[in-house]
Short mmCIF file of C-alpha atoms and ligand atoms in Angstrom, two decimals:
data_model
loop_
_atom_site.label_atom_id
_atom_site.label_comp_id
_atom_site.label_asym_id
_atom_site.label_seq_id
_atom_site.Cartn_x
_atom_site.Cartn_y
_atom_site.Cartn_z
CA UNK A 1 -27.78 28.63 -27.77
CA UNK A 2 -28.45 30.64 -25.14
CA UNK A 3 -25.78 31.06 -22.76
CA UNK A 4 -27.51 32.01 -19.24
CA UNK A 5 -25.98 34.73 -18.25
CA UNK A 6 -22.36 33.12 -18.34
CA UNK A 7 -21.14 35.93 -20.70
CA UNK A 8 -20.83 37.96 -18.23
CA UNK A 9 -17.56 37.37 -16.15
CA UNK A 10 -18.44 37.59 -12.26
CA UNK A 11 -15.69 39.17 -9.93
CA UNK A 12 -13.58 36.25 -8.83
CA UNK A 13 -10.85 36.77 -5.57
CA UNK A 14 -7.59 36.00 -6.17
CA UNK A 15 -6.29 34.12 -2.89
CA UNK A 16 -2.97 35.88 -1.80
CA UNK A 17 -2.23 32.86 -0.04
CA UNK A 18 1.19 30.26 -1.49
CA UNK A 19 0.73 26.94 -3.15
CA UNK A 20 3.10 25.03 -1.11
CA UNK A 21 2.20 21.71 -3.12
CA UNK A 22 5.21 19.09 -3.87
CA UNK A 23 4.65 15.51 -5.72
CA UNK A 24 5.31 12.67 -4.20
CA UNK A 25 7.79 9.53 -5.83
CA UNK A 26 7.58 7.46 -3.21
CA UNK A 27 9.11 4.53 -5.73
CA UNK A 28 10.70 6.42 -8.38
CA UNK A 29 8.60 6.71 -10.60
CA UNK A 30 10.08 9.62 -12.52
CA UNK A 31 12.92 7.33 -13.84
CA UNK A 32 10.48 5.70 -16.04
CA UNK A 33 9.79 8.84 -17.28
CA UNK A 34 11.08 10.77 -20.45
CA UNK A 35 12.70 14.31 -20.14
CA UNK A 36 10.11 15.53 -22.31
CA UNK A 37 7.41 14.12 -19.48
CA UNK A 38 8.87 15.80 -16.86
CA UNK A 39 9.13 19.12 -18.05
CA UNK A 40 5.63 18.86 -19.20
CA UNK A 41 4.31 17.66 -16.15
CA UNK A 42 6.21 20.68 -14.27
CA UNK A 43 4.44 23.28 -16.65
CA UNK A 44 1.34 22.09 -15.61
CA UNK A 45 2.25 22.29 -12.14
CA UNK A 46 3.69 25.53 -12.72
CA UNK A 47 0.03 27.59 -14.23
CA UNK A 48 -1.73 25.45 -11.73
CA UNK A 49 -0.07 27.06 -9.47
CA UNK A 50 -0.10 30.20 -10.69
CA UNK A 51 -3.25 30.03 -12.55
CA UNK A 52 -6.32 27.63 -10.51
CA UNK A 53 -4.49 28.01 -6.87
CA UNK A 54 -5.32 31.12 -6.33
CA UNK A 55 -9.00 31.43 -7.57
CA UNK A 56 -10.40 28.06 -6.60
CA UNK A 57 -11.25 27.79 -3.82
CA UNK A 58 -13.29 31.41 -4.20
CA UNK A 59 -14.77 29.78 -7.91
CA UNK A 60 -15.87 26.38 -5.90
CA UNK A 61 -17.47 28.16 -3.01
CA UNK A 62 -19.57 30.50 -4.72
CA UNK A 63 -19.76 27.98 -8.32
CA UNK A 64 -18.08 29.77 -11.15
CA UNK A 65 -17.06 28.38 -13.85
CA UNK A 66 -13.71 30.44 -14.22
CA UNK A 67 -13.73 30.74 -17.97
CA UNK A 68 -10.83 32.81 -18.11
CA UNK A 69 -8.91 29.68 -17.89
CA UNK A 70 -9.71 28.46 -21.25
CA UNK A 71 -7.12 30.62 -23.45
CA UNK A 72 -4.71 29.52 -20.84
CA UNK A 73 -5.69 25.84 -21.47
CA UNK A 74 -5.33 25.94 -24.63
CA UNK A 75 -2.03 28.29 -24.48
CA UNK A 76 -0.57 25.06 -22.42
CA UNK A 77 -1.44 22.88 -24.66
CA UNK A 78 -3.71 21.14 -22.37
CA UNK A 79 -6.26 20.57 -24.87
CA UNK A 80 -5.87 17.18 -26.93
CA UNK A 81 -2.44 16.86 -26.39
CA UNK A 82 -1.86 13.44 -27.73
CA UNK A 83 -3.92 14.69 -31.10
CA UNK A 84 -1.60 15.80 -34.11
CA UNK A 85 -0.06 19.46 -34.50
CA UNK A 86 -1.46 19.78 -37.80
CA UNK A 87 -5.29 20.04 -36.70
CA UNK A 88 -3.76 22.23 -33.34
CA UNK A 89 -3.40 18.85 -30.93
CA UNK A 90 -0.28 18.50 -29.19
CA UNK A 91 1.20 15.48 -30.83
CA UNK A 92 2.53 14.00 -27.32
CA UNK A 93 2.25 10.55 -25.88
CA UNK A 94 -0.54 9.47 -23.91
CA UNK A 95 2.09 9.33 -20.98
CA UNK A 96 2.48 13.11 -21.51
CA UNK A 97 -1.28 13.18 -21.76
CA UNK A 98 -1.98 11.49 -18.27
CA UNK A 99 0.47 13.59 -16.33
CA UNK A 100 -1.31 16.52 -17.71
CA UNK A 101 -4.76 15.18 -16.43
CA UNK A 102 -2.96 14.87 -12.89
CA UNK A 103 -1.92 18.08 -13.00
CA UNK A 104 -4.75 19.87 -13.40
CA UNK A 105 -6.91 17.79 -11.38
CA UNK A 106 -4.30 18.50 -8.84
CA UNK A 107 -5.48 22.23 -8.90
CA UNK A 108 -9.39 20.77 -9.44
CA UNK A 109 -11.46 17.83 -10.87
CA UNK A 110 -13.20 21.23 -12.79
CA UNK A 111 -10.52 22.29 -14.28
CA UNK A 112 -9.30 18.47 -15.41
CA UNK A 113 -13.12 18.16 -16.71
CA UNK A 114 -12.70 21.05 -18.77
CA UNK A 115 -9.70 19.51 -20.61
CA UNK A 116 -10.88 15.96 -20.25
CA UNK A 117 -14.46 16.55 -22.54
CA UNK A 118 -12.83 19.39 -24.94
CA UNK A 119 -9.06 17.14 -25.75
CA UNK A 120 -11.02 13.43 -25.36
CA UNK A 121 -14.65 13.97 -26.24
CA UNK A 122 -14.52 16.63 -28.67
CA UNK A 123 -11.49 16.65 -30.25
CA UNK A 124 -10.93 13.13 -30.19
CA UNK A 125 -14.09 11.98 -32.49
CA UNK A 126 -13.59 14.69 -34.70
CA UNK A 127 -9.99 13.59 -35.49
CA UNK A 128 -10.95 9.84 -35.14
CA UNK A 129 -14.45 9.58 -37.11
CA UNK A 130 -14.26 13.26 -38.94
CA UNK A 131 -14.03 14.20 -42.45
CA UNK A 132 -11.14 16.21 -43.17
CA UNK A 133 -13.26 19.49 -43.52
CA UNK A 134 -14.74 19.24 -39.95
CA UNK A 135 -11.41 18.56 -38.90
CA UNK A 136 -10.00 21.17 -39.86
CA UNK A 137 -13.33 23.34 -39.30
CA UNK A 138 -13.32 22.58 -35.50
CA UNK A 139 -9.99 21.30 -34.32
CA UNK A 140 -7.83 24.52 -34.50
CA UNK A 141 -10.05 26.58 -33.10
CA UNK A 142 -10.96 23.35 -30.16
CA UNK A 143 -7.52 23.54 -29.12
CA UNK A 144 -6.59 26.53 -28.82
CA UNK A 145 -9.57 27.51 -26.53
CA UNK A 146 -11.31 29.32 -29.12
CA UNK A 147 -14.29 27.43 -28.95
CA UNK A 148 -15.45 25.64 -26.01
CA UNK A 149 -16.89 21.93 -26.73
CA UNK A 150 -19.05 19.55 -25.11
CA UNK A 151 -20.06 15.96 -25.63
CA UNK A 152 -23.90 14.91 -25.45
CA UNK A 153 -24.12 11.09 -24.72
CA UNK A 154 -26.23 10.77 -20.97
CA UNK A 155 -29.84 10.84 -21.44
CA UNK A 156 -32.80 12.41 -18.58
CA UNK A 157 -33.61 8.45 -18.06
CA UNK A 158 -30.17 6.90 -19.81
CA UNK A 159 -27.20 7.04 -17.92
CA UNK A 160 -25.14 3.68 -17.39
CA UNK A 161 -27.13 2.24 -20.56
CA UNK A 162 -26.18 4.93 -23.12
CA UNK A 163 -27.46 1.96 -25.81
CA UNK A 164 -31.32 2.59 -24.55
CA UNK A 165 -31.09 6.84 -25.57
CA UNK A 166 -33.82 7.87 -27.40
CA UNK A 167 -32.56 10.82 -29.22
CA UNK A 168 -33.20 10.72 -32.98
CA UNK A 169 -32.16 11.23 -36.27
CA UNK A 170 -35.01 11.47 -38.79
CA UNK A 171 -33.92 11.79 -42.61
CA UNK A 172 -34.91 14.96 -44.67
CA UNK A 173 -33.39 15.19 -47.62
CA UNK A 174 -29.89 17.20 -46.62
CA UNK A 175 -30.23 17.36 -43.48
CA UNK A 176 -31.60 14.71 -40.29
CA UNK A 177 -34.14 15.69 -38.02
CA UNK A 178 -32.54 15.79 -34.24
CA UNK A 179 -35.17 15.56 -31.52
CA UNK A 180 -34.65 14.86 -27.81
CA UNK A 181 -33.00 15.89 -24.80
CA UNK A 182 -29.46 14.93 -22.72
CA UNK A 183 -28.62 15.60 -19.23
CA UNK A 184 -25.59 16.35 -16.93
CA UNK A 185 -23.60 17.94 -20.04
CA UNK A 186 -20.18 19.18 -18.67
CA UNK A 187 -19.86 22.74 -20.61
CA UNK A 188 -23.33 22.57 -22.61
CA UNK A 189 -24.24 25.76 -21.57
CA UNK A 190 -21.23 27.77 -22.57
CA UNK A 191 -20.78 25.32 -25.62
CA UNK A 192 -19.52 26.27 -28.81
CA UNK A 193 -19.60 23.23 -30.73
CA UNK A 194 -21.68 20.16 -28.98
CA UNK A 195 -20.79 16.47 -30.23
CA UNK A 196 -24.08 14.46 -30.16
CA UNK A 197 -24.96 11.01 -30.02
CA UNK A 198 -28.35 10.04 -31.55
CA UNK A 199 -30.02 6.88 -33.40
CA UNK A 200 -31.14 6.72 -36.92
CA UNK A 201 -33.93 5.78 -38.46
CA UNK A 202 -32.32 2.19 -38.40
CA UNK A 203 -31.21 2.09 -35.20
CA UNK A 204 -27.86 2.89 -35.38
CA UNK A 205 -26.29 5.19 -32.92
CA UNK A 206 -24.49 8.18 -34.96
CA UNK A 207 -22.27 11.07 -34.13
CA UNK A 208 -23.62 14.80 -35.04
CA UNK A 209 -21.83 18.05 -34.38
CA UNK A 210 -24.31 20.71 -33.57
CA UNK A 211 -23.13 24.62 -33.38
CA UNK A 212 -24.24 27.11 -31.04
CA UNK A 213 -27.18 29.17 -32.07
CA UNK A 214 -29.16 25.88 -34.65
CA UNK A 215 -32.50 26.61 -34.41
CA UNK A 216 -34.47 24.42 -32.00
CA UNK A 217 -31.01 24.03 -29.78
CA UNK A 218 -30.89 24.64 -26.40
CA UNK A 219 -28.79 24.26 -23.46
CA UNK A 220 -30.15 25.03 -19.69
CA UNK A 221 -27.59 24.91 -16.82
CA UNK A 222 -28.07 22.66 -14.01
CA UNK A 223 -27.75 24.52 -10.68
CA UNK A 224 -27.15 22.93 -6.96
CA UNK A 225 -24.24 21.09 -7.72
CA UNK A 226 -22.43 19.99 -4.18
CA UNK A 227 -19.72 18.56 -6.45
CA UNK A 228 -17.73 19.90 -9.65
CA UNK A 229 -18.88 23.54 -8.46
CA UNK A 230 -16.18 25.25 -10.58
CA UNK A 231 -17.18 23.13 -13.25
CA UNK A 232 -20.66 23.82 -15.69
CA UNK A 233 -22.93 21.39 -16.02
CA UNK A 234 -26.24 21.44 -18.16
CA UNK A 235 -28.69 19.73 -20.46
CA UNK A 236 -29.02 19.62 -23.91
CA UNK A 237 -32.46 20.03 -25.47
CA UNK A 238 -33.25 19.23 -29.49
CA UNK A 239 -36.58 20.31 -30.97
CA UNK A 240 -36.53 19.82 -34.43
CA UNK A 241 -33.41 20.62 -34.85
CA UNK A 242 -32.13 20.85 -38.13
CA UNK A 243 -29.01 19.24 -38.48
CA UNK A 244 -26.47 19.50 -42.10
CA UNK A 245 -25.61 15.91 -42.85
CA UNK A 246 -21.71 17.57 -44.04
CA UNK A 247 -22.28 17.87 -39.86
CA UNK A 248 -22.30 13.85 -39.42
CA UNK A 249 -19.25 12.08 -37.96
CA UNK A 250 -19.23 10.21 -41.23
CA UNK A 251 -15.89 7.12 -39.86
CA UNK A 252 -17.86 5.48 -37.18
CA UNK A 253 -22.00 3.75 -36.56
CA UNK A 254 -23.00 2.29 -33.39
CA UNK A 255 -21.77 2.88 -29.49
CA UNK A 256 -18.52 1.46 -30.00
CA UNK A 257 -18.39 5.54 -31.40
CA UNK A 258 -18.58 7.08 -27.94
CA UNK A 259 -17.57 4.42 -25.63
CA UNK A 260 -13.93 4.61 -27.72
CA UNK A 261 -14.12 8.28 -26.44
CA UNK A 262 -15.08 7.46 -23.10
CA UNK A 263 -12.01 4.91 -23.39
CA UNK A 264 -9.86 8.16 -23.96
CA UNK A 265 -11.61 10.20 -21.10
CA UNK A 266 -10.93 7.40 -18.65
CA UNK A 267 -7.91 6.50 -19.45
CA UNK A 268 -7.17 10.44 -18.50
CA UNK A 269 -8.96 10.21 -15.03
CA UNK A 270 -6.96 7.41 -14.28
CA UNK A 271 -4.40 9.73 -13.99
CA UNK A 272 -6.08 12.82 -12.86
CA UNK A 273 -7.59 11.22 -9.94
CA UNK A 274 -3.67 10.96 -8.57
CA UNK A 275 -3.54 14.19 -9.15
CA UNK A 276 -6.37 15.21 -5.97
CA UNK A 277 -5.13 12.05 -3.90
CA UNK A 278 -1.53 13.79 -4.26
CA UNK A 279 -3.02 17.19 -3.20
CA UNK A 280 -4.75 15.90 -0.23
CA UNK A 281 -1.98 13.80 0.95
CA UNK A 282 0.80 16.81 1.00
CA UNK A 283 -1.51 18.57 2.71
CA UNK A 284 -2.22 16.06 5.48
CA UNK A 285 1.63 14.51 5.64
CA UNK A 286 2.63 18.72 6.02
CA UNK A 287 -0.38 19.80 8.38
CA UNK A 288 0.43 16.34 10.61
CA UNK A 289 4.28 17.84 11.05
CA UNK A 290 2.90 21.57 11.77
CA UNK A 291 -0.29 20.41 14.45
CA UNK A 292 0.52 19.67 18.15
CA UNK A 293 -1.36 17.61 20.52
CA UNK A 294 -0.33 16.26 23.66
CA UNK A 295 2.31 17.96 23.18
CA UNK A 296 3.73 16.44 20.03
CA UNK A 297 3.21 16.79 17.09
CA UNK A 298 0.21 14.78 15.66
CA UNK A 299 2.26 13.13 12.61
CA UNK A 300 4.16 11.05 15.46
CA UNK A 301 1.30 9.27 16.52
CA UNK A 302 0.73 5.91 15.66
CA UNK A 303 -2.69 6.19 14.02
CA UNK A 304 -1.53 9.60 12.23
CA UNK A 305 1.25 7.38 10.78
CA UNK A 306 -0.67 4.64 9.64
CA UNK A 307 -3.32 6.89 7.23
CA UNK A 308 -0.18 8.59 5.63
CA UNK A 309 1.96 5.24 5.30
CA UNK A 310 -1.58 3.66 3.63
CA UNK A 311 -2.05 6.53 1.69
CA UNK A 312 1.60 7.30 0.12
CA UNK A 313 1.26 3.18 -0.56
CA UNK A 314 -1.68 3.52 -2.50
CA UNK A 315 -0.82 6.76 -3.96
CA UNK A 316 2.12 4.83 -5.72
CA UNK A 317 0.18 1.80 -6.58
CA UNK A 318 -2.11 4.03 -8.16
CA UNK A 319 1.03 5.66 -10.12
CA UNK A 320 1.89 2.28 -11.03
CA UNK A 321 -1.11 1.04 -12.87
CA UNK A 322 -1.18 4.55 -14.53
CA UNK A 323 2.09 4.71 -15.71
CA UNK A 324 2.06 1.04 -17.13
CA UNK A 325 -1.48 1.84 -18.59
CA UNK A 326 0.07 4.04 -20.03
CA UNK A 327 3.25 2.74 -21.93
CA UNK A 328 0.27 -0.15 -23.36
CA UNK A 329 -1.71 2.99 -24.78
CA UNK A 330 1.52 4.28 -26.39
CA UNK A 331 1.81 0.87 -28.38
CA UNK A 332 -2.34 0.68 -28.71
CA UNK A 333 -2.31 -1.77 -26.62
CA UNK A 334 -4.87 -0.72 -23.50
CA UNK A 335 -8.09 -2.76 -23.90
CA UNK A 336 -10.84 -0.43 -22.53
CA UNK A 337 -11.33 -3.18 -19.74
CA UNK A 338 -7.81 -2.33 -18.51
CA UNK A 339 -8.62 1.56 -18.80
CA UNK A 340 -11.83 0.34 -16.65
CA UNK A 341 -10.46 -1.23 -14.02
CA UNK A 342 -7.42 2.02 -13.62
CA UNK A 343 -10.45 4.02 -13.28
CA UNK A 344 -12.21 2.43 -11.59
CA UNK A 345 -9.28 1.43 -8.51
CA UNK A 346 -7.39 5.39 -8.93
CA UNK A 347 -10.73 7.15 -8.79
CA UNK A 348 -11.85 5.04 -5.46
CA UNK A 349 -7.57 5.41 -4.32
CA UNK A 350 -8.60 9.14 -4.46
CA UNK A 351 -12.01 9.62 -2.67
CA UNK A 352 -10.57 6.86 0.41
CA UNK A 353 -7.34 9.18 0.94
CA UNK A 354 -9.18 12.81 0.59
CA UNK A 355 -11.88 11.57 3.53
CA UNK A 356 -8.03 10.12 5.60
CA UNK A 357 -6.52 13.32 4.84
CA UNK A 358 -10.23 15.29 6.11
CA UNK A 359 -9.53 13.27 9.65
CA UNK A 360 -5.95 14.55 10.27
CA UNK A 361 -6.84 17.85 9.26
CA UNK A 362 -9.73 17.47 12.57
CA UNK A 363 -11.83 20.40 12.11
CA UNK A 364 -9.69 22.87 10.05
CA UNK A 365 -10.52 19.73 7.08
CA UNK A 366 -13.68 20.89 6.55
CA UNK A 367 -12.69 24.18 5.55
CA UNK A 368 -11.58 26.05 2.30
CA UNK A 369 -8.18 27.33 3.86
CA UNK A 370 -7.22 23.29 2.93
CA UNK A 371 -8.34 21.71 -0.19
CA UNK A 372 -9.50 18.16 0.96
CA UNK A 373 -13.62 19.07 1.09
CA UNK A 374 -13.39 20.03 -2.32
CA UNK A 375 -11.47 17.10 -3.61
CA UNK A 376 -13.91 15.07 -1.80
CA UNK A 377 -16.84 16.40 -3.06
CA UNK A 378 -15.42 16.78 -6.80
CA UNK A 379 -14.62 12.90 -6.61
CA UNK A 380 -17.70 11.50 -5.44
CA UNK A 381 -18.71 12.75 -9.42
CA UNK A 382 -15.90 11.38 -10.63
CA UNK A 383 -16.98 8.11 -8.65
CA UNK A 384 -19.95 8.58 -10.86
CA UNK A 385 -19.11 9.63 -14.47
CA UNK A 386 -17.75 8.29 -17.21
CA UNK A 387 -19.16 5.14 -16.20
CA UNK A 388 -19.98 4.61 -12.60
CA UNK A 389 -17.77 2.60 -10.27
CA UNK A 390 -20.40 -0.61 -10.52
CA UNK A 391 -20.47 -0.05 -14.23
CA UNK A 392 -16.27 -0.17 -14.02
CA UNK A 393 -16.44 -3.43 -11.65
CA UNK A 394 -19.07 -5.21 -13.98
CA UNK A 395 -16.86 -4.41 -16.42
CA UNK A 396 -13.94 -6.24 -15.10
CA UNK A 397 -15.97 -8.84 -14.29
CA UNK A 398 -17.58 -9.77 -17.84
CA UNK A 399 -13.53 -9.68 -18.76
CA UNK A 400 -12.12 -12.18 -16.62
CA UNK A 401 -14.88 -14.30 -16.44
CA UNK A 402 -17.04 -13.40 -20.02
CA UNK A 403 -20.35 -13.88 -18.74
CA UNK A 404 -22.17 -10.06 -19.50
CA UNK A 405 -23.90 -8.97 -16.66
CA UNK A 406 -25.59 -6.26 -18.24
CA UNK A 407 -27.22 -8.67 -21.04
P1 TGC B 501 -21.36 -3.48 -25.60
O1 TGC B 501 -22.52 -4.40 -26.75
O2 TGC B 501 -20.66 -3.52 -24.69
O3 TGC B 501 -20.63 -2.24 -26.27
C1 TGC B 501 -20.88 -2.41 -27.62
C2 TGC B 501 -20.03 -1.98 -28.79
O4 TGC B 501 -19.04 -0.77 -27.70
C3 TGC B 501 -17.54 -1.38 -28.03
N1 TGC B 501 -16.80 -1.16 -26.49
C4 TGC B 501 -15.93 -0.36 -26.80
N2 TGC B 501 -15.43 0.21 -27.37
C5 TGC B 501 -14.64 1.20 -27.33
N3 TGC B 501 -14.08 1.97 -26.05
C6 TGC B 501 -15.11 1.07 -25.01
N4 TGC B 501 -15.25 1.41 -23.57
C7 TGC B 501 -16.20 0.18 -25.55
N5 TGC B 501 -17.17 -0.35 -24.64
C8 TGC B 501 -17.83 -1.48 -25.43
C9 TGC B 501 -18.15 -3.47 -28.61
O5 TGC B 501 -17.16 -3.53 -28.54
C10 TGC B 501 -19.21 -3.22 -28.58
O6 TGC B 501 -18.53 -2.48 -30.22
P2 TGC B 501 -19.47 -3.58 -32.04
O7 TGC B 501 -18.31 -3.45 -32.92
O8 TGC B 501 -19.35 -5.07 -31.38
O9 TGC B 501 -20.37 -2.97 -31.73
O10 TGC B 501 -22.04 -2.56 -24.68
P3 TGC B 501 -23.51 -2.17 -24.14
O11 TGC B 501 -24.43 -1.80 -24.23
O12 TGC B 501 -23.77 -3.89 -23.69
O13 TGC B 501 -22.73 -1.35 -22.54
C11 TGC B 501 -21.83 -1.71 -22.48
C12 TGC B 501 -21.44 -0.65 -20.93
C13 TGC B 501 -22.77 -1.11 -20.18
C14 TGC B 501 -20.05 -1.22 -20.63
C15 TGC B 501 -21.46 0.60 -21.93
O14 TGC B 501 -22.92 1.36 -22.38
C16 TGC B 501 -20.87 1.86 -20.50
O15 TGC B 501 -19.33 1.97 -20.84
N6 TGC B 501 -21.90 3.00 -20.37
C17 TGC B 501 -21.24 3.76 -19.34
C18 TGC B 501 -21.91 4.99 -19.77
C19 TGC B 501 -20.46 5.63 -19.58
O16 TGC B 501 -19.85 5.52 -18.86
N7 TGC B 501 -21.38 7.44 -19.62
C20 TGC B 501 -20.42 8.33 -19.90
C21 TGC B 501 -21.15 9.41 -20.52
S1 TGC B 501 -19.89 10.38 -20.74
C22 TGC B 501 -19.10 11.43 -19.37
O17 TGC B 501 -19.97 11.00 -18.23
C23 TGC B 501 -18.59 12.55 -19.73
S2 TGC B 501 -17.77 13.35 -18.00
C24 TGC B 501 -16.98 14.78 -18.45
C25 TGC B 501 -16.19 14.90 -17.69
O18 TGC B 501 -15.14 14.62 -17.52
O19 TGC B 501 -16.33 16.30 -17.20
P1 FAD B 502 -27.83 5.50 -13.72
O1 FAD B 502 -27.60 4.91 -14.58
O2 FAD B 502 -28.46 5.79 -13.14
O3 FAD B 502 -27.21 4.87 -12.13
C1 FAD B 502 -27.60 4.83 -10.84
C2 FAD B 502 -26.97 3.44 -10.01
O4 FAD B 502 -27.21 2.65 -10.18
C3 FAD B 502 -25.30 3.73 -9.83
O5 FAD B 502 -24.78 3.00 -8.74
C4 FAD B 502 -24.82 2.53 -11.17
O6 FAD B 502 -23.85 2.06 -10.75
C5 FAD B 502 -26.46 1.80 -10.67
N1 FAD B 502 -26.30 0.76 -11.80
C6 FAD B 502 -27.17 1.00 -13.11
N2 FAD B 502 -26.59 -0.44 -14.06
C7 FAD B 502 -26.25 -1.14 -13.20
C8 FAD B 502 -26.27 -2.26 -13.25
N3 FAD B 502 -26.60 -2.93 -14.38
N4 FAD B 502 -26.07 -3.43 -12.16
C9 FAD B 502 -25.50 -2.43 -11.49
N5 FAD B 502 -25.74 -1.46 -10.86
C10 FAD B 502 -26.45 -0.53 -11.50
N6 FAD B 502 -22.46 12.91 -19.29
C11 FAD B 502 -22.29 13.21 -21.14
O7 FAD B 502 -22.74 12.47 -21.49
N7 FAD B 502 -21.90 13.88 -20.66
C12 FAD B 502 -21.06 14.99 -20.24
O8 FAD B 502 -19.94 15.93 -20.76
C13 FAD B 502 -21.34 14.32 -18.62
N8 FAD B 502 -20.65 15.35 -17.49
C14 FAD B 502 -20.90 15.03 -16.41
C15 FAD B 502 -21.06 16.17 -15.22
C16 FAD B 502 -21.30 15.50 -13.85
C17 FAD B 502 -21.03 16.76 -13.15
C18 FAD B 502 -21.97 14.33 -14.10
C19 FAD B 502 -22.33 13.90 -12.11
C20 FAD B 502 -22.63 13.70 -15.14
C21 FAD B 502 -22.22 14.30 -16.25
N9 FAD B 502 -22.17 12.65 -17.36
C22 FAD B 502 -21.90 13.51 -18.30
C23 FAD B 502 -23.47 11.94 -16.47
C24 FAD B 502 -22.21 10.47 -16.19
O9 FAD B 502 -21.49 9.92 -16.98
C25 FAD B 502 -23.72 10.11 -15.86
O10 FAD B 502 -24.49 10.23 -14.14
C26 FAD B 502 -23.05 8.21 -15.17
O11 FAD B 502 -23.00 7.62 -16.68
C27 FAD B 502 -24.46 7.89 -14.40
O12 FAD B 502 -25.63 7.72 -14.84
P2 FAD B 502 -26.65 8.66 -14.24
O13 FAD B 502 -26.48 9.16 -13.59
O14 FAD B 502 -27.97 8.43 -15.08
O15 FAD B 502 -27.17 6.98 -13.06
#
């Protein structure tokens, strides 16, 4: 597969500006966490302060994917935190996974995306639906960051409705012949391993593992994004790709395969965006104390206080929703519809907070002196990927009425 020039790492400028972020816990939710959760969260927070904050504005401004972070993400256990240690994963629970995503997205949604895709959309399906040989071959290298993975479900003409996909597999003895195309695929131009979903001759969705360099596989990069600029996005094009049958995920058939991976990743997003929201709130709270107009700090005006009070209220509600979802997920009881509700609510909450925080920063809010616009632009993607805001609403609507708006 062509690497589109990403193998030559551009020089990334490190900012000397101090990252003064501190977490916010208005309802003492830390008391609900275990010591291990807090240790994991704080370790990732420190890593983000050291490795992500100094470079992220430069990367976002110049649309550079900070590829060098991949090894560090592997080292801190961000790839597959809840996959068993036997396969290189972290063997942790769902709350630890959520808190890691929160801290990564506090740095940048693109960094959290890198971890979500690798852990929940590439490692998880191989772990859940793969053969033992597939697990041993791919999972440790994906966990360490030696391999980069991508997940191909969305097609140019089939986004919200993946069941209508046209990518297809034709039986050819010991191989399948894969044709079709995928669109909007995070990390596809860089990927060593692609988990791709396509229909077999019976019309059943199957998962296959493709490797970089397979004949007929290409992954052109998508340029011109105003969102997730520090993340690499591309297409996947399949022209008579010969996929050995040993590369088919043997233990799942049907759309529930990819959709169950989405449940895992959407859960991570429900936590992740709390990090982006906290970063915007934290910056706005500090700015409102330091910035003076009409002879007083702007934080003393009632209208600024209204914004700040509503922000911390919404963050607290989102934290409680995520925590409760985490306790259900730890018991294997979080339903896809519950996950949809949390993804939808929390992404929308974070986007609204970014918009309010931008206002509190006045003109400075549109600059790269502050993280606000970067988070805001990123969150526009997060509102759409992993199921759009409206698709999740319809999932909740179906769940509460029993009436399916999609059929
Ligand atoms: P439907 O008939 O409802 O379901 C088909 C089968 O799947 C099961 N199922 C699920 N299983 C696990 N988790 C879920 N979330 C599930 N949702 C459904 C369902 O029980 C059924 O199983 P079975 O055994 O009966 O066959 O399917 P549908 O075709 O009517 O579609 C429903 C709909 C619209 C909700 C679904 O297609 C959907 O979620 N669409 C949104 C597509 C989407 O989210 N795409 C995301 C692409 S990946 C991405 O964006 C990565 S971004 C990466 C980054 O972070 O950078
Ligand atoms: P469409 O499905 O065309 O939707 C357009 C609009 O129509 C939306 O507002 C939607 O809510 C609305 N709509 C659609 N159907 C209905 C309905 N039934 N009722 C009401 N409204 C409806 N995909 C992957 O497979 N892998 C990835 O790694 C990946 N990474 C991504 C990275 C980025 C930066 C982006 C932007 C997308 C990524 N995606 C990925 C794709 C993402 O999941 C899709 O963009 C998303 O599912 C929406 O599909 P679409 O863009 O085709 O929009």
